Amino acid sequence: SLEEARAMQERAWKGRQQVLGKTHPQTLVSLSNLAGILRAAGKPAEAMRYQMQASSRLQEALGPAHPHTLTAMGALALLLDEIGDASTAETLHLNVLRLREKTLGPRHPETLTSYINSGLLARKMGKESAAQVLLKRAHEGLLATVGAEHPRTKACAQACQGSATTPILEVEPVSPSPSTPLSPPVVMP
């Protein structure tokens, strides 16, 4: 259940605070993951508080273009949109996209996620031509990297046709140990 997941993630976050410190990147990733669980549990105000804190501290600890920072910022953009601040969400999504293109390249899975999420938000805001450009770039990148039969490629094709509207969640995995580096995948809901 989400309550069990929340309790487990809170223990992980508090444990990492004690062992690694409050500003260690893995502690902050745990905080961002906790925000994601709260978002899924329908507690956007609490999720927003944690996500803003995680995003800000990751930016201070790792810099604005680090993949962990960008994942946290992308999650913050999704949350902002969810609570009705589409304009700020759009600005943040496009900033994350620009930084991911620059640091990871245009065909990296996280960059493709940013194209999709930015495109879906543009559509939601009535900016269909911008949405089509972004979604087409994502679809072309997915075709080139994972192929036409991949579930994300199929979902993106549906989005290009206007039949899919669910954004792709930005999620950090929990690392098995404090010394193991994280490589954050992005998962579809």
PDB file of C-alpha atoms in Angstrom:
ATOM      1  CA  SER A   1       0.000   0.000   0.000  1.00  0.00           C
ATOM      2  CA  LEU A   2       1.016   3.623  -0.368  1.00  0.00           C
ATOM      3  CA  GLU A   3       1.044   4.056   3.412  1.00  0.00           C
ATOM      4  CA  GLU A   4       3.513   1.176   3.751  1.00  0.00           C
ATOM      5  CA  ALA A   5       5.609   2.606   0.939  1.00  0.00           C
ATOM      6  CA  ARG A   6       5.541   5.992   2.636  1.00  0.00           C
ATOM      7  CA  ALA A   7       6.648   4.511   5.966  1.00  0.00           C
ATOM      8  CA  MET A   8       9.478   2.596   4.286  1.00  0.00           C
ATOM      9  CA  GLN A   9      10.638   5.648   2.326  1.00  0.00           C
ATOM     10  CA  GLU A  10      10.506   7.854   5.426  1.00  0.00           C
ATOM     11  CA  ARG A  11      12.692   5.308   7.260  1.00  0.00           C
ATOM     12  CA  ALA A  12      15.134   5.274   4.328  1.00  0.00           C
ATOM     13  CA  TRP A  13      15.240   9.072   4.199  1.00  0.00           C
ATOM     14  CA  LYS A  14      15.754   9.422   7.971  1.00  0.00           C
ATOM     15  CA  GLY A  15      18.355   6.652   7.996  1.00  0.00           C
ATOM     16  CA  ARG A  16      20.296   8.314   5.202  1.00  0.00           C
ATOM     17  CA  GLN A  17      20.122  11.630   7.044  1.00  0.00           C
ATOM     18  CA  GLN A  18      21.728   9.982  10.069  1.00  0.00           C
ATOM     19  CA  VAL A  19      24.373   8.041   8.153  1.00  0.00           C
ATOM     20  CA  LEU A  20      25.142  10.301   5.188  1.00  0.00           C
ATOM     21  CA  GLY A  21      23.918  13.714   6.323  1.00  0.00           C
ATOM     22  CA  LYS A  22      21.023  15.938   5.325  1.00  0.00           C
ATOM     23  CA  THR A  23      22.643  17.257   2.149  1.00  0.00           C
ATOM     24  CA  HIS A  24      24.077  14.024   0.726  1.00  0.00           C
ATOM     25  CA  PRO A  25      22.694  13.370  -2.782  1.00  0.00           C
ATOM     26  CA  GLN A  26      21.284   9.966  -1.857  1.00  0.00           C
ATOM     27  CA  THR A  27      19.526  11.465   1.156  1.00  0.00           C
ATOM     28  CA  LEU A  28      17.996  14.057  -1.161  1.00  0.00           C
ATOM     29  CA  VAL A  29      16.995  11.394  -3.697  1.00  0.00           C
ATOM     30  CA  SER A  30      15.195   9.597  -0.852  1.00  0.00           C
ATOM     31  CA  LEU A  31      13.405  12.848  -0.050  1.00  0.00           C
ATOM     32  CA  SER A  32      12.364  13.233  -3.692  1.00  0.00           C
ATOM     33  CA  ASN A  33      11.126   9.628  -3.733  1.00  0.00           C
ATOM     34  CA  LEU A  34       9.085  10.347  -0.604  1.00  0.00           C
ATOM     35  CA  ALA A  35       7.526  13.321  -2.396  1.00  0.00           C
ATOM     36  CA  GLY A  36       6.592  11.003  -5.272  1.00  0.00           C
ATOM     37  CA  ILE A  37       4.848   8.613  -2.898  1.00  0.00           C
ATOM     38  CA  LEU A  38       2.952  11.500  -1.294  1.00  0.00           C
ATOM     39  CA  ARG A  39       1.930  12.719  -4.752  1.00  0.00           C
ATOM     40  CA  ALA A  40       0.614   9.258  -5.620  1.00  0.00           C
ATOM     41  CA  ALA A  41      -1.243   9.165  -2.288  1.00  0.00           C
ATOM     42  CA  GLY A  42      -3.098  12.357  -3.179  1.00  0.00           C
ATOM     43  CA  LYS A  43      -1.211  14.637  -0.795  1.00  0.00           C
ATOM     44  CA  PRO A  44       0.065  17.314  -3.176  1.00  0.00           C
ATOM     45  CA  ALA A  45       0.754  20.031  -0.582  1.00  0.00           C
ATOM     46  CA  GLU A  46       3.001  17.755   1.454  1.00  0.00           C
ATOM     47  CA  ALA A  47       4.581  16.345  -1.706  1.00  0.00           C
ATOM     48  CA  MET A  48       5.289  19.863  -2.984  1.00  0.00           C
ATOM     49  CA  ARG A  49       7.076  20.830   0.224  1.00  0.00           C
ATOM     50  CA  TYR A  50       9.391  17.803   0.046  1.00  0.00           C
ATOM     51  CA  GLN A  51       9.916  18.013  -3.717  1.00  0.00           C
ATOM     52  CA  MET A  52      10.862  21.681  -3.573  1.00  0.00           C
ATOM     53  CA  GLN A  53      13.288  20.973  -0.756  1.00  0.00           C
ATOM     54  CA  ALA A  54      14.859  18.018  -2.598  1.00  0.00           C
ATOM     55  CA  SER A  55      15.133  19.945  -5.876  1.00  0.00           C
ATOM     56  CA  SER A  56      16.694  22.986  -4.253  1.00  0.00           C
ATOM     57  CA  ARG A  57      19.194  21.012  -2.189  1.00  0.00           C
ATOM     58  CA  LEU A  58      20.171  18.756  -5.107  1.00  0.00           C
ATOM     59  CA  GLN A  59      20.814  21.857  -7.168  1.00  0.00           C
ATOM     60  CA  GLU A  60      23.096  23.185  -4.407  1.00  0.00           C
ATOM     61  CA  ALA A  61      24.859  19.848  -3.886  1.00  0.00           C
ATOM     62  CA  LEU A  62      25.257  18.641  -7.482  1.00  0.00           C
ATOM     63  CA  GLY A  63      24.576  21.645  -9.689  1.00  0.00           C
ATOM     64  CA  PRO A  64      21.640  22.509 -11.932  1.00  0.00           C
ATOM     65  CA  ALA A  65      22.564  20.165 -14.795  1.00  0.00           C
ATOM     66  CA  HIS A  66      23.236  16.959 -12.837  1.00  0.00           C
ATOM     67  CA  PRO A  67      20.891  14.085 -13.808  1.00  0.00           C
ATOM     68  CA  HIS A  68      19.600  13.681 -10.232  1.00  0.00           C
ATOM     69  CA  THR A  69      18.843  17.402 -10.025  1.00  0.00           C
ATOM     70  CA  LEU A  70      17.063  17.300 -13.377  1.00  0.00           C
ATOM     71  CA  THR A  71      14.973  14.304 -12.352  1.00  0.00           C
ATOM     72  CA  ALA A  72      13.909  16.105  -9.181  1.00  0.00           C
ATOM     73  CA  MET A  73      13.128  19.255 -11.174  1.00  0.00           C
ATOM     74  CA  GLY A  74      11.105  17.233 -13.685  1.00  0.00           C
ATOM     75  CA  ALA A  75       9.133  15.686 -10.828  1.00  0.00           C
ATOM     76  CA  LEU A  76       8.557  19.177  -9.427  1.00  0.00           C
ATOM     77  CA  ALA A  77       7.238  20.330 -12.813  1.00  0.00           C
ATOM     78  CA  LEU A  78       4.764  17.433 -12.900  1.00  0.00           C
ATOM     79  CA  LEU A  79       3.590  18.313  -9.409  1.00  0.00           C
ATOM     80  CA  LEU A  80       3.227  22.008 -10.269  1.00  0.00           C
ATOM     81  CA  ASP A  81       1.056  21.083 -13.235  1.00  0.00           C
ATOM     82  CA  GLU A  82      -0.994  18.743 -11.086  1.00  0.00           C
ATOM     83  CA  ILE A  83      -1.803  21.500  -8.585  1.00  0.00           C
ATOM     84  CA  GLY A  84      -2.786  23.900 -11.365  1.00  0.00           C
ATOM     85  CA  ASP A  85       0.335  26.001 -11.965  1.00  0.00           C
ATOM     86  CA  ALA A  86       0.776  25.043 -15.621  1.00  0.00           C
ATOM     87  CA  SER A  87       2.723  28.187 -16.505  1.00  0.00           C
ATOM     88  CA  THR A  88       5.463  27.559 -13.937  1.00  0.00           C
ATOM     89  CA  ALA A  89       5.416  23.857 -14.796  1.00  0.00           C
ATOM     90  CA  GLU A  90       5.923  24.684 -18.481  1.00  0.00           C
ATOM     91  CA  THR A  91       8.910  26.917 -17.731  1.00  0.00           C
ATOM     92  CA  LEU A  92      10.462  24.261 -15.522  1.00  0.00           C
ATOM     93  CA  HIS A  93       9.788  21.400 -18.005  1.00  0.00           C
ATOM     94  CA  LEU A  94      11.416  23.377 -20.826  1.00  0.00           C
ATOM     95  CA  ASN A  95      14.407  24.284 -18.649  1.00  0.00           C
ATOM     96  CA  VAL A  96      14.883  20.625 -17.707  1.00  0.00           C
ATOM     97  CA  LEU A  97      14.570  19.666 -21.376  1.00  0.00           C
ATOM     98  CA  ARG A  98      17.179  22.229 -22.433  1.00  0.00           C
ATOM     99  CA  LEU A  99      19.638  21.074 -19.772  1.00  0.00           C
ATOM    100  CA  ARG A 100      19.061  17.389 -20.568  1.00  0.00           C
ATOM    101  CA  GLU A 101      19.640  18.008 -24.275  1.00  0.00           C
ATOM    102  CA  LYS A 102      22.893  19.775 -23.435  1.00  0.00           C
ATOM    103  CA  THR A 103      24.221  17.347 -20.823  1.00  0.00           C
ATOM    104  CA  LEU A 104      22.749  13.982 -21.855  1.00  0.00           C
ATOM    105  CA  GLY A 105      22.049  14.470 -25.554  1.00  0.00           C
ATOM    106  CA  PRO A 106      18.804  14.519 -27.534  1.00  0.00           C
ATOM    107  CA  ARG A 107      18.336  10.742 -27.656  1.00  0.00           C
ATOM    108  CA  HIS A 108      18.937   9.927 -23.992  1.00  0.00           C
ATOM    109  CA  PRO A 109      15.888   8.292 -22.333  1.00  0.00           C
ATOM    110  CA  GLU A 110      15.588  11.089 -19.778  1.00  0.00           C
ATOM    111  CA  THR A 111      15.722  13.731 -22.511  1.00  0.00           C
ATOM    112  CA  LEU A 112      13.020  11.861 -24.426  1.00  0.00           C
ATOM    113  CA  THR A 113      10.912  11.838 -21.252  1.00  0.00           C
ATOM    114  CA  SER A 114      11.297  15.623 -21.087  1.00  0.00           C
ATOM    115  CA  TYR A 115      10.148  15.949 -24.709  1.00  0.00           C
ATOM    116  CA  ILE A 116       7.054  13.882 -23.923  1.00  0.00           C
ATOM    117  CA  ASN A 117       6.158  15.666 -20.694  1.00  0.00           C
ATOM    118  CA  SER A 118       6.754  19.100 -22.240  1.00  0.00           C
ATOM    119  CA  GLY A 119       4.667  18.121 -25.253  1.00  0.00           C
ATOM    120  CA  LEU A 120       1.779  16.824 -23.197  1.00  0.00           C
ATOM    121  CA  LEU A 121       1.752  19.974 -21.081  1.00  0.00           C
ATOM    122  CA  ALA A 122       1.863  22.147 -24.217  1.00  0.00           C
ATOM    123  CA  ARG A 123      -1.173  20.249 -25.506  1.00  0.00           C
ATOM    124  CA  LYS A 124      -2.974  20.697 -22.199  1.00  0.00           C
ATOM    125  CA  MET A 125      -2.283  24.438 -22.430  1.00  0.00           C
ATOM    126  CA  GLY A 126      -3.745  24.591 -25.961  1.00  0.00           C
ATOM    127  CA  LYS A 127      -0.371  24.868 -27.730  1.00  0.00           C
ATOM    128  CA  GLU A 128      -0.936  22.024 -30.185  1.00  0.00           C
ATOM    129  CA  SER A 129       1.740  22.941 -32.718  1.00  0.00           C
ATOM    130  CA  ALA A 130       4.424  23.075 -29.993  1.00  0.00           C
ATOM    131  CA  ALA A 131       3.060  19.820 -28.579  1.00  0.00           C
ATOM    132  CA  GLN A 132       3.377  18.106 -31.966  1.00  0.00           C
ATOM    133  CA  VAL A 133       6.988  19.260 -32.430  1.00  0.00           C
ATOM    134  CA  LEU A 134       8.012  18.000 -28.986  1.00  0.00           C
ATOM    135  CA  LEU A 135       6.111  14.715 -29.213  1.00  0.00           C
ATOM    136  CA  LYS A 136       7.422  14.037 -32.733  1.00  0.00           C
ATOM    137  CA  ARG A 137      11.015  14.521 -31.509  1.00  0.00           C
ATOM    138  CA  ALA A 138      10.350  12.115 -28.659  1.00  0.00           C
ATOM    139  CA  HIS A 139       8.787   9.545 -30.979  1.00  0.00           C
ATOM    140  CA  GLU A 140      11.659   9.739 -33.470  1.00  0.00           C
ATOM    141  CA  GLY A 141      14.176   9.351 -30.634  1.00  0.00           C
ATOM    142  CA  LEU A 142      12.318   6.378 -29.194  1.00  0.00           C
ATOM    143  CA  LEU A 143      12.087   4.696 -32.591  1.00  0.00           C
ATOM    144  CA  ALA A 144      15.844   5.109 -33.024  1.00  0.00           C
ATOM    145  CA  THR A 145      16.787   3.945 -29.529  1.00  0.00           C
ATOM    146  CA  VAL A 146      14.284   1.308 -28.396  1.00  0.00           C
ATOM    147  CA  GLY A 147      12.265   0.503 -31.517  1.00  0.00           C
ATOM    148  CA  ALA A 148       8.639   0.616 -32.594  1.00  0.00           C
ATOM    149  CA  GLU A 149       7.452  -2.220 -30.360  1.00  0.00           C
ATOM    150  CA  HIS A 150       8.662  -0.755 -27.087  1.00  0.00           C
ATOM    151  CA  PRO A 151       5.770   0.248 -24.772  1.00  0.00           C
ATOM    152  CA  ARG A 152       7.068   3.795 -24.385  1.00  0.00           C
ATOM    153  CA  THR A 153       7.318   4.197 -28.178  1.00  0.00           C
ATOM    154  CA  LYS A 154       3.747   2.979 -28.563  1.00  0.00           C
ATOM    155  CA  ALA A 155       2.537   5.340 -25.822  1.00  0.00           C
ATOM    156  CA  CYS A 156       4.364   8.223 -27.484  1.00  0.00           C
ATOM    157  CA  ALA A 157       2.781   7.356 -30.840  1.00  0.00           C
ATOM    158  CA  GLN A 158      -0.617   7.557 -29.145  1.00  0.00           C
ATOM    159  CA  ALA A 159       0.339  10.929 -27.676  1.00  0.00           C
ATOM    160  CA  CYS A 160       1.323  12.164 -31.141  1.00  0.00           C
ATOM    161  CA  GLN A 161      -2.154  11.212 -32.329  1.00  0.00           C
ATOM    162  CA  GLY A 162      -3.712  12.995 -29.366  1.00  0.00           C
ATOM    163  CA  SER A 163      -5.044   9.889 -27.618  1.00  0.00           C
ATOM    164  CA  ALA A 164      -2.584   9.728 -24.704  1.00  0.00           C
ATOM    165  CA  THR A 165      -2.351  12.464 -22.105  1.00  0.00           C
ATOM    166  CA  THR A 166      -0.644  10.885 -19.090  1.00  0.00           C
ATOM    167  CA  PRO A 167       2.851  12.252 -18.421  1.00  0.00           C
ATOM    168  CA  ILE A 168       5.766   9.974 -17.698  1.00  0.00           C
ATOM    169  CA  LEU A 169       6.738  10.051 -14.053  1.00  0.00           C
ATOM    170  CA  GLU A 170      10.193  11.179 -13.039  1.00  0.00           C
ATOM    171  CA  VAL A 171      11.453   8.660 -10.501  1.00  0.00           C
ATOM    172  CA  GLU A 172      14.787   8.004  -8.842  1.00  0.00           C
ATOM    173  CA  PRO A 173      15.570   4.440  -7.792  1.00  0.00           C
ATOM    174  CA  VAL A 174      16.651   3.701  -4.272  1.00  0.00           C
ATOM    175  CA  SER A 175      20.288   2.678  -4.359  1.00  0.00           C
ATOM    176  CA  PRO A 176      21.103  -0.614  -2.620  1.00  0.00           C
ATOM    177  CA  SER A 177      23.946   0.935  -0.651  1.00  0.00           C
ATOM    178  CA  PRO A 178      25.354   4.391   0.054  1.00  0.00           C
ATOM    179  CA  SER A 179      28.387   3.639  -2.130  1.00  0.00           C
ATOM    180  CA  THR A 180      26.435   2.468  -5.170  1.00  0.00           C
ATOM    181  CA  PRO A 181      25.913   5.204  -7.764  1.00  0.00           C
ATOM    182  CA  LEU A 182      22.382   5.892  -8.884  1.00  0.00           C
ATOM    183  CA  SER A 183      21.308   5.862 -12.511  1.00  0.00           C
ATOM    184  CA  PRO A 184      17.759   7.129 -12.470  1.00  0.00           C
ATOM    185  CA  PRO A 185      15.345   5.468 -14.850  1.00  0.00           C
ATOM    186  CA  VAL A 186      12.070   7.125 -15.642  1.00  0.00           C
ATOM    187  CA  VAL A 187       9.053   4.864 -15.424  1.00  0.00           C
ATOM    188  CA  MET A 188       5.615   5.106 -16.888  1.00  0.00           C
ATOM    189  CA  PRO A 189       2.703   4.960 -14.456  1.00  0.00           C
TER     190      PRO A 189
END
